[in-house]
Each structure stands twice: as structure tokens, then as C-alpha cells.
XYZ file of C-alpha atoms in Angstrom:
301
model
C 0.000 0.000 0.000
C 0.944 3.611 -0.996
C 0.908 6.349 1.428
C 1.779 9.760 -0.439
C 3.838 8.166 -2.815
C 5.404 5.921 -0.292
C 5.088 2.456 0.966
C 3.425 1.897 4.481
C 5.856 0.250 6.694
C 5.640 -3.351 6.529
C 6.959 -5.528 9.578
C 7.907 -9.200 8.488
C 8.634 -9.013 5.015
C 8.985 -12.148 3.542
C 12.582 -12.490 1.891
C 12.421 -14.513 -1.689
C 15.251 -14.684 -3.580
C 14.995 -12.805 -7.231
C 16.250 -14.544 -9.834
C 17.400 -11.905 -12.899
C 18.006 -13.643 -16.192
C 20.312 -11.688 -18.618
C 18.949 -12.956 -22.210
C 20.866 -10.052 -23.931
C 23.478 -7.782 -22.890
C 24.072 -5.512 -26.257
C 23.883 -2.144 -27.937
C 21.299 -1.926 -31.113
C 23.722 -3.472 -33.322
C 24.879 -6.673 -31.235
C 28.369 -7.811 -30.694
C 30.153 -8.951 -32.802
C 28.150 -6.650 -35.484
C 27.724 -9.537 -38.131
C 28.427 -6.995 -41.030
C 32.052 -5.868 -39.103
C 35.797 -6.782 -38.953
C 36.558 -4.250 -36.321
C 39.148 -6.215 -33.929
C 37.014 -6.042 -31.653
C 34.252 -7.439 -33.104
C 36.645 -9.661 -34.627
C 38.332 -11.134 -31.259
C 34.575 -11.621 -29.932
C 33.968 -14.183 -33.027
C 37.570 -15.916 -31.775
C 36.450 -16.092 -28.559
C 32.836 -16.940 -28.488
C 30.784 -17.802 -25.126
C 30.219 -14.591 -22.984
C 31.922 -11.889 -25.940
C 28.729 -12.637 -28.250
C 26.165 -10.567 -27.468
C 22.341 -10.311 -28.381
C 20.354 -7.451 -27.900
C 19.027 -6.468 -24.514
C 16.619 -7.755 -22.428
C 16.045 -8.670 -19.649
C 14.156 -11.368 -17.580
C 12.664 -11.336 -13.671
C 12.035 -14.677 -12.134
C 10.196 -16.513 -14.338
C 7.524 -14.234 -15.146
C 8.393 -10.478 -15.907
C 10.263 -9.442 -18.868
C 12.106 -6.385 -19.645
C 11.502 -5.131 -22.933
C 10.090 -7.341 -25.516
C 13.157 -7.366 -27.999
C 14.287 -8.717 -31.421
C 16.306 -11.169 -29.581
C 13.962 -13.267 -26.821
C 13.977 -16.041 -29.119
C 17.212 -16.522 -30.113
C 17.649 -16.297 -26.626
C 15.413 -18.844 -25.124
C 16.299 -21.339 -27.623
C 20.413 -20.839 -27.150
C 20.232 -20.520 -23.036
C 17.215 -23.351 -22.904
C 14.946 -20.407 -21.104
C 11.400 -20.489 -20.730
C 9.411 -17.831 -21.338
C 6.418 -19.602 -21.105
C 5.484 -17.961 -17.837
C 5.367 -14.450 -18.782
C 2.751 -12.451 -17.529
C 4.244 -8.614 -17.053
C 6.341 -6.661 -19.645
C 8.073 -3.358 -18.542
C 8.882 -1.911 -22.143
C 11.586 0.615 -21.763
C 10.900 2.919 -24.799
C 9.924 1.601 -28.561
C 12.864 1.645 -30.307
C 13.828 -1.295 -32.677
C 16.195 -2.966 -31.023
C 14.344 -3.160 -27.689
C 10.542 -3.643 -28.924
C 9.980 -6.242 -31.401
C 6.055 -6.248 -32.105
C 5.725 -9.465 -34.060
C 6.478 -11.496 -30.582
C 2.810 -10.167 -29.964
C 1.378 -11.528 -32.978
C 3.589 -15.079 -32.713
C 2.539 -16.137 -28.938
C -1.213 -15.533 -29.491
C -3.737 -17.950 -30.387
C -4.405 -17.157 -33.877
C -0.440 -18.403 -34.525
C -1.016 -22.000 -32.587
C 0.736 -20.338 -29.355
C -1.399 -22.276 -26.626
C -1.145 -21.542 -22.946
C -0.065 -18.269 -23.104
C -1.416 -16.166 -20.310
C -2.578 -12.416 -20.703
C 0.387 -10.027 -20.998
C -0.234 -7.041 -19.192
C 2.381 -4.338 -20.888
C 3.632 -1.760 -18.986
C 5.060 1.606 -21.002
C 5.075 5.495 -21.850
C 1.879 6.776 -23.035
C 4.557 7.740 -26.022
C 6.176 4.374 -26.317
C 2.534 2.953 -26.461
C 1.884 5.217 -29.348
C 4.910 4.768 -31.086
C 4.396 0.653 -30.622
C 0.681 1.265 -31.962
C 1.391 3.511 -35.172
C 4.269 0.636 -35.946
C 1.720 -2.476 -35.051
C -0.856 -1.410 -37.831
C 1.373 0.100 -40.070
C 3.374 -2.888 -40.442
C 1.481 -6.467 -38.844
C -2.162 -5.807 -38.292
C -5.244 -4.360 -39.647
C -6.485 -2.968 -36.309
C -4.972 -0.709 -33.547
C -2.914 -2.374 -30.868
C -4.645 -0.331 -28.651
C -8.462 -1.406 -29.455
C -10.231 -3.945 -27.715
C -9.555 -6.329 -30.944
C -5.930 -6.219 -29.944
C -6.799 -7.154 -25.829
C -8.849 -10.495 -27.213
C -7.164 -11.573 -29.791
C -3.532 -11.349 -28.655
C -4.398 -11.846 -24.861
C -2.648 -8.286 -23.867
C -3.840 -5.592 -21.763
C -1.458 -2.139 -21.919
C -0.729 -0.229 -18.891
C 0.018 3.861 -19.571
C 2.170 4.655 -16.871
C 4.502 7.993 -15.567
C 7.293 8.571 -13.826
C 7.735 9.051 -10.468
C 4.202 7.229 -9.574
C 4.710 3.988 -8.063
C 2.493 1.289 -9.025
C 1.686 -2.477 -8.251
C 1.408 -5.936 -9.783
C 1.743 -9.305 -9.333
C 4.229 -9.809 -6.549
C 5.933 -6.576 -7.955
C 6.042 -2.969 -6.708
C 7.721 -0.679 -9.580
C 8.548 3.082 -9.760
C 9.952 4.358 -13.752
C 12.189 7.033 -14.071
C 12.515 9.132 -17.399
C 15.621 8.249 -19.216
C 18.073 10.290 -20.503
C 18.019 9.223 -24.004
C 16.532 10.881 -27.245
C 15.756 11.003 -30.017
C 12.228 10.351 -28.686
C 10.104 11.167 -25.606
C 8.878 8.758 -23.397
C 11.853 6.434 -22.429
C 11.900 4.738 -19.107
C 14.364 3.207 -16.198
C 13.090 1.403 -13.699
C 13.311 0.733 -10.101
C 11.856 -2.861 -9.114
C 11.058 -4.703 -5.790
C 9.371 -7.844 -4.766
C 9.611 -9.241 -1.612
C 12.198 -7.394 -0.229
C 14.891 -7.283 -2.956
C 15.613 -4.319 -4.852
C 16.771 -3.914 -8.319
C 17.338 -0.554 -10.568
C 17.199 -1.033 -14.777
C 18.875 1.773 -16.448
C 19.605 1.058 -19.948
C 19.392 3.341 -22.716
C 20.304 6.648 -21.111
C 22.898 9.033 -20.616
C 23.493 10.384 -17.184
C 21.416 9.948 -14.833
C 19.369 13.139 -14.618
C 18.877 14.699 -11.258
C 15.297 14.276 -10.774
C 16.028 10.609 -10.858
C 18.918 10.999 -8.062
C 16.224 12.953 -6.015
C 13.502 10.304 -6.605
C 15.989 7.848 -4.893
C 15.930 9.633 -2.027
C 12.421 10.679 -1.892
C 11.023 6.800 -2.078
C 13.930 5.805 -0.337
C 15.319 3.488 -2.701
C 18.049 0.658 -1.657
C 19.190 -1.855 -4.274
C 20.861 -5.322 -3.938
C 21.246 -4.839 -7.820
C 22.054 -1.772 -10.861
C 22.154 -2.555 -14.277
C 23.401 0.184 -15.911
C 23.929 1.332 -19.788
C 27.600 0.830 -21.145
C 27.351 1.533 -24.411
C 30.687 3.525 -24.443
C 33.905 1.927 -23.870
C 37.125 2.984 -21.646
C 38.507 5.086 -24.229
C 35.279 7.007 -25.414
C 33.155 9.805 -23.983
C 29.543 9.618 -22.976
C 26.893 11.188 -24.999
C 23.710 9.557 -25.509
C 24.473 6.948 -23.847
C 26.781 6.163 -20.561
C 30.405 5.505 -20.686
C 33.123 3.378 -19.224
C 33.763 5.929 -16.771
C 30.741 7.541 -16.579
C 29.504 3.654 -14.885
C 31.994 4.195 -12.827
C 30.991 7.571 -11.930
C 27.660 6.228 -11.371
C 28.350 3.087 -9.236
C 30.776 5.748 -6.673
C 27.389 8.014 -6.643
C 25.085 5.357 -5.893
C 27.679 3.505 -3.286
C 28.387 6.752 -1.726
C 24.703 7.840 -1.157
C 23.867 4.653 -0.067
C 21.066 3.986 -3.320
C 23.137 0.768 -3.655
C 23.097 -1.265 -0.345
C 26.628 -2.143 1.160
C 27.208 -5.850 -0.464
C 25.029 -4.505 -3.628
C 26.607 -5.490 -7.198
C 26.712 -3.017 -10.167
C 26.490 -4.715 -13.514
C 27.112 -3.363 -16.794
C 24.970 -3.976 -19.990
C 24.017 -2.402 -23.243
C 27.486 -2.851 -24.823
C 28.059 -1.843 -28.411
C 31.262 -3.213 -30.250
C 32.890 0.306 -31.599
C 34.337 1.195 -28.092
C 34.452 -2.136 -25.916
C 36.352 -4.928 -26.283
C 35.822 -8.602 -25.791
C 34.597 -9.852 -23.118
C 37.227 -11.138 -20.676
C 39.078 -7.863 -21.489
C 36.041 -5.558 -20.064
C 35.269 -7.890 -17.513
C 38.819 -7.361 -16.207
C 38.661 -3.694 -16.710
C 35.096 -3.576 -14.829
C 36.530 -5.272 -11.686
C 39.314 -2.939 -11.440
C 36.848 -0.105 -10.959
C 34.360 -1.402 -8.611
C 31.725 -2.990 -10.872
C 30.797 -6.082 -12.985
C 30.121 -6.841 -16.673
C 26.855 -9.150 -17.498
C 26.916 -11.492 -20.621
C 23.999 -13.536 -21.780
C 22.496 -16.391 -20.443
C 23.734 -15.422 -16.563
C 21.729 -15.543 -14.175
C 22.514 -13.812 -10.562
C 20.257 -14.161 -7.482
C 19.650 -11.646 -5.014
């Protein structure tokens, strides 16, 4: 339960592990880029396992996914992960390489999907546009968001704003806007369920201060960041974070005490111009006080 925008104390709280299932860990383009013989798209092809990455996305447990992208079924079928059980989908904005409509089309009924429980989809008024104007323009002869679209691909989307915490499942979520252009509407978010805490900010440059505020204002402690690194060691931030704007990020978060004491800092989001392989970054991450994720692991906290 809310009280002014926070949660009423709650004595007791049942303590579940959360299980967080990387099923992609790259920038739009993945890595290696397939059309590229940079060297370091070129060493991830050498070494294979955790330097080839699919796009991002991300999965909670077995039942919440973040952002429905091109990759989820490349994914499921390389890691052997279910997604079977997904009922919630926090969509982070509606670009390409993070919303991938036809998955809507594919696990409904009317494709031989069976079993599939509703989706309830979570997003921007804006990204819920922008995913609408796509759906009819490209897959479907009616609106994804008319009543057609709720029966007949078992759905029900979820407008939703920043800074107003909201509620389902066993999930309590607050989004933040994202730093990230070119369009309106882009989302982090800050997730808990059962007494674990974990903070999803991909696709943004830094963090903008409303969003450090916000911490503080919900009083927000996480056992787990994920943050954008789509910028390696040797190249500035823009759009996006870099190397050592992570960095910068993790000693912020440490230092106000937004990540708990024992908390891990993972990077994701990785594009192949600026970062190298995997073992490479990996070792460059530890040196600085935070982690790099690869797909297909899975952390508890």
C-alpha cells in the first residue's frame, strides 16, 4: 500500500530470492556486429561464449520481462529459457532494437501459441503510441490499442509515468525518465518484490537529477544496478553512458547509499565500436568497482 507516494511500513517481510536472467546484454547493433571486422568485433567471433552478445533484455524470475526485444527467441532457444510464464512486460521505450512487435502476434492464439497467459504491458503513453502507429502500419489491420488487440492477442497495456509507483503481481515498480533521445517517453526502472531491490537503467545518458532525487524521496536501496555501457574505456559519454561515466555512477550510488553495502553493479548495453571482448572488459570492470553481465547469466539476489 501507498501512502503519499510511499510504501506503508511493513513488519515481516517475507525475503524470496529474485532470480534476474540476462537474455541479452548488447547495444542496437549486437556484438560482434555480423556486417564488421573491427578487432574487436573480430576477437569476440575468436572467442565466443560470454563476448557474443544479443540485444538487450532482460528477464525477472520466471515471469516479468524487460523489454520485448528482437532477440527473446534466439535467446530462449540458445540458453534453454522459458518464457512460457510471462505475464508482465516493462517496455523501456519503442525503439527497434528493444521492442519487437511481431512477438505479440507469434505467442497468441491465432499463430497455434497455446497456454499463453494475458500479458499485461507496462510503457510510456509515447512508447505505447509509437508501438501502436508501428503495429498497424506494419502487422495488423487494427490498432494495438483497441479492444480487438486485448482479445485476440491476450494483452492488456498499462500507460504509466514517472515518479508514480504502481503495483502488480508480486511486484512494486517506480519508472524514471531516461536520458536518451531522439524520442520522448523512455523509461528506467526501479523494481522490488519481496524485499529485494533492483534498478534497470539502460538506454540513457546520465542519470538526470530528478532521478537521483527520486531515490531519495522513495527511499530506494538496491541489492542490484544494471546500468547502460554503451561507451567503452577510451570514449566519452553522450547519448548513452560511458566506461567511466559507470563508474561515476556506481561511486554516486555507493556513496549515497542507493546501492546497499554488499550490492553489485552490472554493466549492460554494450556496443562493439568502443568495448572490447569480453574477458578484457570484464577485467577492466573489476578494477573499478563494478561487474560486466553477458547472456544467459543468471545472478540471485
Amino acid at each position: 500500500m501507498l501512502v503519499d507516494g510511499r510504501p506503508k511500513p511493513v513488519h515481516h517481510i517475507e525475503k524470496t530470492p529474485m532470480i534476474i536472467t540476462f537474455l541479452g546484454t548488447s547495444a542496437a547493433n549486437a556484438f560482434p556486429e555480423a556486417f564488421c571486422s573491427c578487432p574487436n568485433c573480430i576477437q569476440a567471433r575468436q572467442l565466443g561464449g560470454p563476448s557474443l552478445r544479443k540485444r538487450s533484455a532482460l528477464l525477472v524470475n520466471a515471469d516479468l520481462l524487460l523489454d520485448l526485444g528482437p532477440d527473446i527467441m534466439a535467446a530462449s532457444q540458445s540458453h534453454s529459457i522459458s518464457l512460457t510464464g510471462i505475464r508482465y512486460c516493462l517496455q523501456t521505450h519503442p525503439h527497434a532494437d528493444h521492442l519487437d512487435l511481431s512477438h505479440l502476434l507469434s505467442r497468441s492464439p491465432e499463430y497455434g501459441t497455446t497456454g499463453t497467459p494475458v500479458l499485461d504491458f507496462f510503457a510510456s503513453p509515447e512508447t505505447l503510441q509509437k508501438a501502436s502507429e508501428t503495429f498497424t502500419r506494419d502487422l495488423a489491420s487494427f490498432s494495438l490499442l483497441s479492444p480487438e488487440a486485448e482479445t485476440q492477442l491476450r494483452l492488456k497495456l498499462h500507460p504509466i509515468a514517472p515518479f508514480e509507483p504502481f503495483t502488480f503481481g508480486a511486484y512494486r515498480v517506480i519508472a524514471f525518465p531516461a536520458n536518451h533521445t531522439p524520442q520522448p517517453g523512455a523509461l528506467l526502472y526501479a523494481i522490488e518484490s519481496r524485499g529485494r531491490a533492483l534498478f534497470y537503467g539502460t538506454d540513457t545518458a546520465a542519470l538526470l537529477e530528478d532521478t537521483w532525487q527520486a531515490f531519495r524521496r522513495f527511499q530506494l536501496h538496491f541489492d542490484l544496478v544494471i546500468l547502460d555501457h554503451t561507451y567503452g574505456p577510451q570514449q566519452p559519454g553522450s547519448d548513452h553512458l560511458s566506461a567511466w561515466e559507470v563508474i561515476e555512477t556506481v561511486q554516486r550510488l555507493r556513496a549515497e547509499g542507493v546501492l546497499k553495502p554488499g550490492g553489485r553493479a552490472f554493466a549492460t548495453l554494450i556496443a562493439h565500436e568502443g568495448n572490447p571482448a569480453h574477458p578484457q572488459l570484464a577485467a577492466f570492470a573489476a578494477q573499478h568497482g563494478y561487474e560486466v553481465a553477458f547472456d544467459g547469466l543468471a545472478l540471485e539476489i
